[in-house]
Amino acid sequence: MNKSLQSTFILVAFYLISNMPLLSQMLNYTMTTVGRHNDEVLAVFVNEANTMFATGSLDETIKLWSLPDGKELNTLKGHLGAVYNVSFSGNDKLLASGSEDMTVRIWDVATGKELKVLRGHLGPVIGVYFSQDDNSALVASTSFDKTVKLWDVASGTEVKTLRGHTEATNNVAYSYDGKTIASCSDDSTIRIWSTDLHTTAPLMILRGHHAPVLTVLYSFDSKKLASSDADGMVIIWDAKTGEILRKFKAHNDITQDVAFAADNKTLVTGSLDHHVKLWDTDGPNLLMDMDLGVGVWSVDLVSDASIITVACDDGTVRLLKRNDNTKPVKTKKGRK
Amino acid sequence: MKKFTIVFAVISMLFITNNLYSQLVKTVVSVEGEVYDAITHKPLSLYVEVVNADGKRIQKVQSNLQDGSYFITGLTPGGNFEIRIAELDYMKQYFPLFLPNTDKYMEYSKDINLIPKKVGTKILIPVKLFEVGKSSLKYGSDLFLKDYVNLLKLNPTVSVKIVSFADENNSSKNPDLTNQRSAAIKDFLIQNGIEDRRITTQGVLTTDPAFPPPIGKASKGKKYVGTNYLVIEGL
């Protein structure tokens, strides 16, 4: 073999090896089951301070758990149907839940007391998301009735109904700058709405999914949106322009939930294909892939992605903890 | 002293004009929403009224035939109101409306499902009132069942049959379970002022064909609770 060819071969091999982060930089996590509901666990949400997480279940209850140890703290009862989603307020004092019983309920996190029952949706409530301002003034909700509603928490009144989705609305998220709301739907679109109470037309309609869009979430700097769909596709959007930044097949089954870490680029995804995956969305590069052996309905993580909380379809609540010897995710100030 | 008097006069003037302005230009708020047929889910065009706590009508508008939308403005914030709809072909229904105090214009929202006033109409109770295999009403059921108490009070000539479906097929417990469930709902309505003679009950020995239990892989680990209906029997 001639020398220059040999050098080229070595260079190419070196390039290929050095560009294999999938193997060289994979993060190691250890799974523990910390408890269970009496039925499938549909939702999980980590609070701002990373000291607690909440789960919602088909068993009609909400449970609060401590972090990092995963000790069960309280069980909140009151819904008369599956609890599809939960969300802490920006100040961690309140929790909102959305249920099959068509209500949004507001709970006092410290006491577990039900503070408000918000009735107004004409179908099961699928998504809830608290505004992340210090006052935690508003809650957004989505429903099988195709609408997105905004509720004033203090008075319990419906201050805005956003219409336009042509099928059930699945999930909703507030941007962390408080300016916009994103909703996703079985109609395969994402709609961006102003939080200004007098604007009711969508600011943007994002098209790119070819299946029901199951979740949507802003990054902490409010610059990006992540969404996932029933075919296992994940899309990262420019939140300002609506441009698709990344689109990739993350899973082989329904991918019900995603969550950003505080670095605004690390994303966890969970699917009914039994896998939880951690991604560097700049690639996208797969940082971790764990087969849990059960379907995953919902995932969330703490700010530095050292702990991933998982809601499973066998009723278990699991924590994936990163082993200390693996590379940490760079953190910035922000929730989760 | 003169300076002080001028400052005092200016402040007084500002105070007075501000109060006058508030009295002359009262803050108003609006309510928007859509009205649907609860069974067909089609939008309805009909008269929507807002009445105050004294029962006095404040506004009356007609909802749009295309999308069922209505918009009511000129409402004074701060207090409890009611949205009332009285249409011949639909059950009379009142919907509570709370408008919080505010010093700026606000729009609130209220979507409405109207139940057709027709013999045979099946009104699904959309929440799980019972645990699997149990016949006592769950804690919190009253919040939803009171809607039906109000419905029957507002429509005093209407009689209903309460129909309860089973949690599973071919169970020897079904006759007792479903009869006891429909009786539990009836008891609640009677205890809250509805006449016994207006309510009959029926326990069904099978699961609800309109909302069947999940089968195959989807049924694994799932708890299925039989549905309950109010069926209009007489007008």
Coordinates of C-alpha atoms in Angstrom, one line a residue:
Chain A
M1 CA 0.0 0.0 0.0
N2 CA 1.4 3.3 -0.9
K3 CA 2.3 5.7 1.9
S4 CA -0.1 8.5 1.1
L5 CA -3.0 6.1 0.8
Q6 CA -2.0 4.6 4.2
S7 CA -2.0 8.1 5.7
T8 CA -5.3 8.9 4.2
F9 CA -6.8 5.7 5.6
I10 CA -5.4 6.5 9.0
L11 CA -6.8 10.0 8.9
V12 CA -10.2 8.8 7.8
A13 CA -10.2 6.1 10.5
F14 CA -9.2 8.7 13.1
Y15 CA -12.0 11.1 11.9
L16 CA -14.6 8.3 12.1
I17 CA -13.5 7.2 15.5
S18 CA -13.4 10.7 16.9
N19 CA -16.9 11.4 15.6
M20 CA -18.5 8.5 17.3
P21 CA -20.0 10.2 20.4
L22 CA -22.7 7.6 20.4
L23 CA -20.2 5.1 21.7
S24 CA -17.6 7.2 23.3
Q25 CA -19.7 9.7 25.2
M26 CA -22.7 7.5 26.2
L27 CA -23.9 8.3 29.7
N28 CA -24.5 5.6 32.2
Y29 CA -27.7 5.6 34.3
T30 CA -29.0 3.2 36.9
M31 CA -32.7 2.6 37.3
T32 CA -34.6 2.3 40.5
T33 CA -38.3 1.8 41.1
V34 CA -39.3 4.1 43.9
G35 CA -43.0 3.3 44.1
R36 CA -46.2 2.7 42.3
H37 CA -49.7 3.8 41.6
N38 CA -52.6 1.3 41.4
D39 CA -52.8 1.8 37.7
E40 CA -50.8 3.2 34.7
V41 CA -48.8 6.3 35.5
L42 CA -49.6 8.9 32.8
A43 CA -47.7 12.1 33.9
V44 CA -44.6 13.2 35.7
F45 CA -43.4 16.7 36.5
V46 CA -40.3 17.9 38.4
N47 CA -40.6 21.1 40.4
E48 CA -38.5 24.2 39.9
A49 CA -36.3 23.6 42.9
N50 CA -35.6 20.0 41.9
T51 CA -36.7 18.8 45.3
M52 CA -39.9 17.1 44.4
F53 CA -41.9 15.6 41.5
A54 CA -45.5 14.8 41.0
T55 CA -47.2 11.9 39.1
G56 CA -50.7 11.5 37.8
S57 CA -52.3 8.2 37.1
L58 CA -55.2 6.2 35.7
D59 CA -56.0 5.3 39.3
E60 CA -57.4 8.9 39.6
T61 CA -54.8 10.1 42.1
I62 CA -51.7 12.4 42.1
K63 CA -48.7 11.5 44.2
L64 CA -45.9 13.7 45.3
W65 CA -42.4 12.3 45.7
S66 CA -39.2 13.7 47.1
L67 CA -35.9 14.2 45.1
P68 CA -33.3 12.9 45.0
D69 CA -34.4 9.9 47.1
G70 CA -37.8 9.3 45.5
K71 CA -39.7 8.9 48.8
E72 CA -43.5 9.1 48.5
L73 CA -44.7 12.2 50.3
N74 CA -48.4 12.5 49.7
T75 CA -51.4 11.2 47.7
L76 CA -53.9 13.8 46.4
K77 CA -57.4 12.5 45.9
G78 CA -60.4 14.2 44.4
H79 CA -60.5 13.6 40.7
L80 CA -63.2 11.3 39.4
G81 CA -61.3 10.0 36.4
A82 CA -57.7 9.4 35.2
V83 CA -55.3 12.2 35.9
Y84 CA -53.7 12.9 32.5
N85 CA -51.3 15.7 33.4
V86 CA -49.8 17.6 36.2
S87 CA -47.8 20.9 36.4
F88 CA -46.1 22.8 39.3
S89 CA -46.5 26.5 39.4
G90 CA -43.4 28.6 38.9
N91 CA -43.0 29.2 42.6
D92 CA -43.6 25.5 43.4
K93 CA -46.4 26.3 45.8
L94 CA -49.3 25.1 43.7
L95 CA -49.9 22.1 41.5
A96 CA -52.4 21.9 38.6
S97 CA -53.9 18.7 37.4
G98 CA -56.0 17.8 34.4
S99 CA -58.4 14.9 34.3
E100 CA -60.8 12.7 32.4
D101 CA -63.5 14.1 34.7
M102 CA -63.3 17.3 32.6
T103 CA -61.9 19.4 35.5
V104 CA -58.6 21.3 36.1
R105 CA -57.8 21.2 39.9
I106 CA -55.5 23.4 41.8
W107 CA -53.7 21.9 44.8
D108 CA -51.7 23.3 47.7
V109 CA -48.4 21.4 47.4
A110 CA -47.5 21.9 51.1
T111 CA -50.8 20.6 52.5
G112 CA -52.1 18.5 49.7
K113 CA -55.4 20.4 50.0
E114 CA -57.6 20.9 46.9
L115 CA -57.9 24.7 46.5
K116 CA -60.0 25.0 43.3
V117 CA -62.0 22.9 40.8
L118 CA -62.0 24.7 37.4
R119 CA -65.0 23.5 35.3
G120 CA -65.6 24.7 31.7
H121 CA -64.1 22.2 29.3
L122 CA -66.7 20.1 27.5
G123 CA -64.4 17.1 27.3
P124 CA -61.7 15.3 29.3
V125 CA -58.7 17.6 30.1
I126 CA -55.5 16.2 28.6
G127 CA -52.9 18.9 29.2
V128 CA -52.2 21.5 31.9
Y129 CA -49.4 24.0 32.3
F130 CA -48.9 26.7 34.9
S131 CA -47.6 30.1 33.9
Q132 CA -44.0 30.2 35.2
D133 CA -44.2 33.8 36.5
D134 CA -43.6 34.4 40.2
N135 CA -47.4 35.0 40.8
S136 CA -48.4 31.7 39.1
A137 CA -51.4 33.7 37.9
L138 CA -52.6 31.6 35.1
V139 CA -53.0 27.9 34.1
A140 CA -53.5 26.7 30.5
S141 CA -55.3 23.6 29.7
T142 CA -56.2 21.4 26.6
S143 CA -59.0 19.0 26.1
F144 CA -60.8 16.5 23.8
D145 CA -63.1 19.5 23.2
K146 CA -60.4 20.9 20.8
T147 CA -59.9 24.1 22.8
V148 CA -57.1 25.6 24.8
K149 CA -58.3 27.5 27.9
L150 CA -56.6 29.9 30.1
W151 CA -57.7 30.1 33.7
D152 CA -57.2 32.9 36.3
V153 CA -56.1 30.8 39.3
A154 CA -57.1 33.4 42.0
S155 CA -60.7 33.8 40.8
G156 CA -61.1 30.5 39.1
T157 CA -62.5 32.1 36.0
E158 CA -62.0 31.2 32.4
V159 CA -60.2 34.2 30.9
K160 CA -59.6 33.0 27.4
T161 CA -60.6 30.2 25.1
L162 CA -58.3 29.6 22.1
R163 CA -60.0 27.9 19.2
G164 CA -58.6 26.6 15.9
H165 CA -57.4 23.1 16.4
T166 CA -59.6 20.8 14.4
E167 CA -59.1 17.7 16.6
A168 CA -58.5 17.1 20.3
T169 CA -55.8 19.2 21.8
N170 CA -53.2 17.0 23.5
N171 CA -50.8 19.2 25.4
V172 CA -49.9 22.7 26.2
A173 CA -46.8 24.6 27.4
Y174 CA -46.1 28.1 28.5
S175 CA -42.9 29.8 27.3
Y176 CA -40.6 30.7 30.2
D177 CA -40.6 34.4 29.1
G178 CA -44.3 34.3 29.6
K179 CA -45.1 35.7 26.1
T180 CA -46.5 32.7 24.3
I181 CA -48.3 29.4 24.7
A182 CA -47.9 26.4 22.4
S183 CA -50.5 23.7 22.0
C184 CA -50.4 20.5 20.0
S185 CA -53.2 18.3 18.7
D186 CA -54.4 15.2 17.0
D187 CA -54.7 17.4 13.9
S188 CA -50.9 17.1 13.6
T189 CA -50.2 20.8 14.1
I190 CA -48.7 22.9 16.8
R191 CA -50.2 26.4 17.4
I192 CA -48.5 29.3 19.0
W193 CA -50.7 31.7 20.9
S194 CA -50.1 35.1 22.5
T195 CA -50.6 35.2 26.3
D196 CA -52.0 38.7 25.8
L197 CA -55.6 38.1 27.0
H198 CA -57.1 40.1 24.1
T199 CA -55.5 38.2 21.2
T200 CA -57.2 35.0 20.2
A201 CA -55.9 34.2 16.8
P202 CA -52.8 31.9 16.6
L203 CA -49.5 33.7 16.0
M204 CA -48.2 30.7 14.1
I205 CA -49.3 27.3 13.0
L206 CA -46.4 24.8 12.9
R207 CA -46.6 21.9 10.4
G208 CA -44.0 19.2 10.2
H209 CA -45.5 16.2 12.0
H210 CA -47.5 13.6 10.0
A211 CA -49.2 12.0 13.0
P212 CA -51.0 13.3 16.1
V213 CA -48.7 15.6 18.0
L214 CA -48.7 14.4 21.6
T215 CA -46.6 16.9 23.4
V216 CA -44.9 20.3 23.0
L217 CA -42.5 22.0 25.3
Y218 CA -40.4 25.2 25.4
S219 CA -36.7 25.3 26.3
F220 CA -35.8 27.3 29.3
D221 CA -34.5 30.2 27.2
S222 CA -37.8 30.1 25.3
K223 CA -35.8 30.0 22.0
K224 CA -36.7 26.4 21.1
L225 CA -39.7 24.1 21.1
A226 CA -39.6 20.4 21.2
S227 CA -42.5 18.2 20.1
S228 CA -43.2 14.5 19.7
D229 CA -45.8 12.5 17.9
A230 CA -47.5 9.1 17.7
D231 CA -45.0 7.8 15.2
G232 CA -42.0 8.4 17.5
M233 CA -40.8 11.5 15.6
V234 CA -39.3 14.4 17.5
I235 CA -39.0 17.9 16.1
I236 CA -37.0 20.8 17.5
W237 CA -38.4 24.2 16.3
D238 CA -37.1 27.7 16.4
A239 CA -39.7 29.2 18.7
K240 CA -39.5 32.6 17.1
T241 CA -39.7 31.8 13.4
G242 CA -41.3 28.3 13.5
E243 CA -38.5 26.9 11.4
I244 CA -37.6 23.2 11.9
L245 CA -34.1 23.0 13.4
R246 CA -33.9 19.2 13.8
K247 CA -36.3 16.4 13.0
F248 CA -35.5 12.8 13.9
K249 CA -37.0 9.4 14.6
A250 CA -36.5 9.0 18.3
H251 CA -38.6 5.9 19.0
N252 CA -40.6 3.1 17.3
D253 CA -43.9 3.7 19.1
I254 CA -46.0 6.5 20.6
T255 CA -43.7 9.1 22.1
Q256 CA -45.9 10.8 24.6
D257 CA -43.4 13.0 26.4
V258 CA -40.2 15.0 26.1
A259 CA -38.4 17.3 28.5
F260 CA -35.5 19.8 28.2
A261 CA -32.6 20.0 30.6
A262 CA -31.4 23.4 31.7
D263 CA -28.7 23.6 29.1
N264 CA -31.6 24.0 26.5
K265 CA -30.2 21.3 24.3
T266 CA -30.3 18.0 26.2
L267 CA -33.7 16.4 25.7
V268 CA -35.1 13.3 27.3
T269 CA -37.8 11.3 25.4
G270 CA -40.0 8.4 26.6
S271 CA -42.0 6.0 24.6
L272 CA -44.4 3.1 24.7
D273 CA -41.6 1.2 22.9
H274 CA -40.2 0.8 26.4
H275 CA -37.2 3.1 25.9
V276 CA -36.0 6.3 27.6
K277 CA -33.5 8.2 25.5
L278 CA -31.4 11.2 26.2
W279 CA -30.4 13.4 23.3
D280 CA -28.0 16.2 22.5
T281 CA -30.4 17.9 20.1
D282 CA -27.5 19.9 18.5
G283 CA -26.7 16.7 16.6
P284 CA -28.9 15.0 17.3
N285 CA -26.6 12.7 19.2
L286 CA -27.9 9.9 21.4
L287 CA -26.4 10.2 24.8
M288 CA -28.3 7.4 26.6
D289 CA -30.7 4.7 25.7
M290 CA -32.3 2.5 28.3
D291 CA -34.8 -0.3 27.7
L292 CA -37.1 -0.3 30.8
G293 CA -39.1 -3.4 29.7
V294 CA -42.3 -1.5 30.2
G295 CA -44.1 1.3 28.3
V296 CA -43.2 4.8 29.2
W297 CA -46.0 7.5 29.3
S298 CA -44.1 10.4 30.6
V299 CA -40.6 11.7 31.5
D300 CA -39.0 14.7 33.2
L301 CA -35.6 15.5 34.6
V302 CA -33.7 17.7 37.0
S303 CA -31.8 20.7 35.8
D304 CA -28.5 18.9 35.1
A305 CA -30.1 15.7 33.8
S306 CA -28.5 13.7 36.6
I307 CA -31.9 12.3 37.5
I308 CA -34.7 11.3 35.1
T309 CA -38.2 10.7 36.4
V310 CA -40.2 8.1 34.6
A311 CA -44.0 7.3 34.6
C312 CA -44.6 3.7 33.4
D313 CA -47.6 1.9 32.1
D314 CA -47.2 -0.9 34.6
G315 CA -48.0 1.6 37.4
T316 CA -44.4 2.0 38.6
V317 CA -42.6 5.3 39.1
R318 CA -38.9 5.0 38.4
L319 CA -35.8 7.1 38.7
L320 CA -32.8 6.9 36.4
K321 CA -29.8 8.3 38.1
R322 CA -26.6 9.1 36.3
N323 CA -23.5 7.3 37.5
D324 CA -21.0 9.9 38.8
N325 CA -18.2 8.9 36.5
T326 CA -20.1 9.9 33.4
K327 CA -20.0 13.4 31.8
P328 CA -22.5 15.8 33.4
V329 CA -24.8 18.0 31.4
K330 CA -23.7 21.7 31.7
T331 CA -26.3 23.6 33.8
K332 CA -27.6 27.1 33.5
K333 CA -30.1 28.8 35.8
G334 CA -33.5 27.7 35.0
R335 CA -36.1 25.3 36.2
K336 CA -35.9 21.5 35.8
Chain B
M1 CA -47.8 78.9 52.0
K2 CA -49.0 79.9 48.5
K3 CA -46.9 77.1 46.9
F4 CA -48.5 74.6 49.3
T5 CA -52.0 75.8 48.4
I6 CA -51.3 75.4 44.7
V7 CA -50.0 71.9 45.2
F8 CA -53.0 71.0 47.4
A9 CA -55.4 72.4 44.8
V10 CA -53.7 70.4 42.0
I11 CA -53.9 67.2 44.0
S12 CA -57.5 67.8 44.9
M13 CA -58.4 68.5 41.3
L14 CA -56.7 65.3 40.1
F15 CA -58.5 63.3 42.7
I16 CA -61.9 64.7 41.8
T17 CA -61.4 64.3 38.1
N18 CA -60.2 60.8 38.5
N19 CA -63.3 59.9 40.6
L20 CA -65.6 61.6 38.1
Y21 CA -63.9 59.7 35.2
S22 CA -64.4 56.4 37.0
Q23 CA -68.1 57.2 37.6
L24 CA -68.7 58.4 34.1
V25 CA -66.7 55.7 32.3
K26 CA -67.6 52.5 34.0
T27 CA -65.4 49.4 33.4
V28 CA -67.2 46.8 31.5
V29 CA -66.3 43.2 30.7
S30 CA -67.5 40.7 28.1
V31 CA -68.2 37.0 27.8
E32 CA -67.7 34.9 24.7
G33 CA -68.3 31.2 24.1
E34 CA -69.9 28.6 21.9
V35 CA -73.1 26.7 22.3
Y36 CA -73.4 23.0 21.2
D37 CA -76.0 20.2 21.2
A38 CA -74.7 17.9 23.9
I39 CA -75.6 14.8 21.9
T40 CA -74.8 15.7 18.3
H41 CA -72.1 18.2 19.2
K42 CA -73.4 20.5 16.5
P43 CA -73.3 24.3 17.0
L44 CA -76.6 25.9 17.9
S45 CA -78.2 29.2 17.1
L46 CA -80.4 30.4 20.0
Y47 CA -80.9 33.1 22.5
V48 CA -78.3 33.4 25.3
E49 CA -79.2 35.6 28.3
V50 CA -77.2 36.9 31.2
V51 CA -79.0 37.6 34.4
N52 CA -77.7 39.2 37.6
A53 CA -77.9 37.9 41.1
D54 CA -81.4 39.3 41.5
G55 CA -82.6 37.4 38.5
K56 CA -82.8 40.6 36.3
R57 CA -81.9 40.1 32.7
I58 CA -78.8 42.2 31.7
Q59 CA -78.2 41.1 28.2
K60 CA -79.6 38.9 25.5
V61 CA -77.9 37.8 22.3
Q62 CA -78.4 35.2 19.6
S63 CA -75.6 32.7 19.0
N64 CA -74.2 32.2 15.5
L65 CA -75.6 29.4 13.4
Q66 CA -72.3 28.6 11.8
D67 CA -70.2 28.0 14.9
G68 CA -72.5 28.5 17.8
S69 CA -70.5 31.5 19.0
Y70 CA -72.0 34.3 21.1
F71 CA -70.5 37.5 22.5
I72 CA -72.0 39.5 25.3
T73 CA -70.6 42.8 26.4
G74 CA -71.5 45.7 28.6
L75 CA -71.4 43.6 31.8
T76 CA -70.4 45.2 35.1
P77 CA -67.5 43.3 36.7
G78 CA -67.7 42.1 40.3
G79 CA -70.3 39.6 41.2
N80 CA -72.2 36.4 40.3
F81 CA -74.3 36.1 37.2
E82 CA -76.0 33.4 35.3
I83 CA -76.1 32.4 31.7
R84 CA -79.6 31.2 30.9
I85 CA -80.9 29.4 27.9
A86 CA -84.6 28.7 27.4
E87 CA -85.3 27.1 24.1
L88 CA -88.3 24.9 23.3
D89 CA -86.4 21.9 21.9
Y90 CA -83.8 21.9 24.7
M91 CA -83.8 21.4 28.4
K92 CA -83.8 24.7 30.4
Q93 CA -80.3 25.2 31.7
Y94 CA -78.6 27.9 33.8
F95 CA -74.8 28.2 34.0
P96 CA -73.2 30.1 36.8
L97 CA -70.9 32.9 35.8
F98 CA -68.5 34.8 38.1
L99 CA -67.0 38.0 36.9
P100 CA -64.2 39.2 39.2
N101 CA -63.7 42.8 40.0
T102 CA -61.4 44.5 37.6
D103 CA -60.6 48.1 36.6
K104 CA -59.8 47.2 33.0
Y105 CA -61.7 45.7 30.1
M106 CA -61.6 41.9 30.2
E107 CA -63.2 39.1 28.2
Y108 CA -64.2 35.9 29.9
S109 CA -65.2 32.6 28.3
K110 CA -68.0 30.1 28.7
D111 CA -68.8 27.2 26.4
I112 CA -72.1 25.5 26.7
N113 CA -73.5 22.1 26.0
L114 CA -77.3 21.9 25.8
I115 CA -79.3 18.8 26.3
P116 CA -82.1 18.1 23.8
K117 CA -85.6 17.9 25.4
K118 CA -86.7 14.8 23.7
V119 CA -88.0 11.4 25.0
G120 CA -85.2 8.9 24.7
T121 CA -82.3 11.3 25.0
K122 CA -79.5 9.5 26.8
I123 CA -77.5 11.9 29.0
L124 CA -74.1 10.3 29.8
I125 CA -72.8 11.1 33.2
P126 CA -69.2 11.7 32.1
V127 CA -67.3 10.8 35.3
K128 CA -66.7 7.6 37.1
L129 CA -69.1 7.7 40.1
F130 CA -68.2 4.3 41.4
E131 CA -65.2 2.1 42.1
V132 CA -64.9 -1.2 40.3
G133 CA -67.4 -3.6 41.7
K134 CA -68.7 -1.1 44.2
S135 CA -72.1 0.6 44.4
S136 CA -71.5 3.5 46.8
L137 CA -70.9 6.9 45.3
K138 CA -67.3 8.0 45.4
Y139 CA -66.2 11.1 47.3
G140 CA -66.6 14.1 45.1
S141 CA -69.5 12.7 43.1
D142 CA -71.8 15.3 44.5
L143 CA -70.0 18.1 42.5
F144 CA -71.2 16.5 39.2
L145 CA -74.5 15.0 40.4
K146 CA -75.7 18.4 41.5
D147 CA -75.7 19.4 37.9
Y148 CA -78.5 16.9 37.3
V149 CA -80.3 18.0 40.4
N150 CA -80.4 21.5 39.0
L151 CA -81.3 20.2 35.5
L152 CA -84.4 18.4 36.9
K153 CA -85.4 21.3 39.1
L154 CA -85.4 23.7 36.2
N155 CA -87.4 21.2 34.1
P156 CA -90.0 20.1 36.6
T157 CA -92.1 18.1 34.2
V158 CA -89.3 15.9 32.9
S159 CA -89.0 12.4 34.2
V160 CA -85.9 10.2 33.8
K161 CA -84.7 6.7 34.0
I162 CA -81.2 6.1 35.5
V163 CA -79.4 3.4 33.7
S164 CA -76.3 1.7 35.0
F165 CA -74.1 -0.6 33.0
A166 CA -71.9 -3.4 34.4
D167 CA -68.1 -3.4 34.8
E168 CA -67.8 -6.8 33.1
N169 CA -69.9 -9.2 31.1
N170 CA -71.2 -12.5 32.4
S171 CA -70.7 -11.8 36.1
S172 CA -73.2 -13.2 38.6
K173 CA -72.8 -9.9 40.6
N174 CA -74.1 -7.8 37.7
P175 CA -77.8 -7.7 38.6
D176 CA -77.2 -6.6 42.2
L177 CA -74.3 -4.2 41.3
T178 CA -76.0 -2.3 38.5
N179 CA -79.4 -2.1 40.3
Q180 CA -77.7 -0.8 43.4
R181 CA -75.7 1.8 41.4
S182 CA -78.8 3.2 39.7
A183 CA -80.5 3.3 43.1
A184 CA -77.6 5.2 44.7
I185 CA -77.8 7.9 42.0
K186 CA -81.6 8.0 42.4
D187 CA -81.2 8.4 46.2
F188 CA -78.8 11.3 45.7
L189 CA -81.3 13.1 43.5
I190 CA -84.2 12.5 45.9
Q191 CA -82.1 13.7 48.9
N192 CA -81.4 16.9 47.0
G193 CA -85.1 17.6 46.3
I194 CA -86.2 15.7 43.2
E195 CA -89.5 13.9 43.5
D196 CA -89.3 10.1 43.7
R197 CA -92.1 9.7 41.1
R198 CA -89.9 11.3 38.4
I199 CA -87.1 8.8 38.6
T200 CA -87.0 5.1 37.6
T201 CA -83.9 2.9 37.6
Q202 CA -82.5 0.1 35.5
G203 CA -79.5 -2.0 36.0
V204 CA -78.1 -3.5 32.8
L205 CA -76.5 -6.9 33.0
T206 CA -73.9 -6.2 30.3
T207 CA -71.2 -3.6 29.7
D208 CA -72.1 -0.4 27.7
P209 CA -71.9 -1.1 24.0
A210 CA -71.2 2.6 23.3
F211 CA -68.2 2.5 25.6
P212 CA -67.0 -1.1 25.7
P213 CA -64.2 -2.2 28.0
P214 CA -60.7 -2.4 26.3
I215 CA -59.8 -5.8 24.8
G216 CA -56.6 -7.7 24.0
K217 CA -53.3 -6.0 24.8
A218 CA -55.0 -2.7 25.6
S219 CA -57.0 -4.3 28.4
K220 CA -53.9 -5.4 30.4
G221 CA -54.1 -3.9 33.9
K222 CA -57.0 -1.6 33.0
K223 CA -59.8 -1.0 35.4
Y224 CA -63.1 -0.6 33.6
V225 CA -66.1 0.9 35.4
G226 CA -69.6 0.7 33.9
T227 CA -71.1 3.9 32.6
N228 CA -74.3 5.6 33.9
Y229 CA -77.0 7.5 32.1
L230 CA -80.0 9.6 32.7
V231 CA -82.5 8.8 29.9
I232 CA -85.4 11.2 29.4
E233 CA -88.6 9.2 29.7
G234 CA -91.3 11.9 29.9
L235 CA -91.6 15.6 29.2

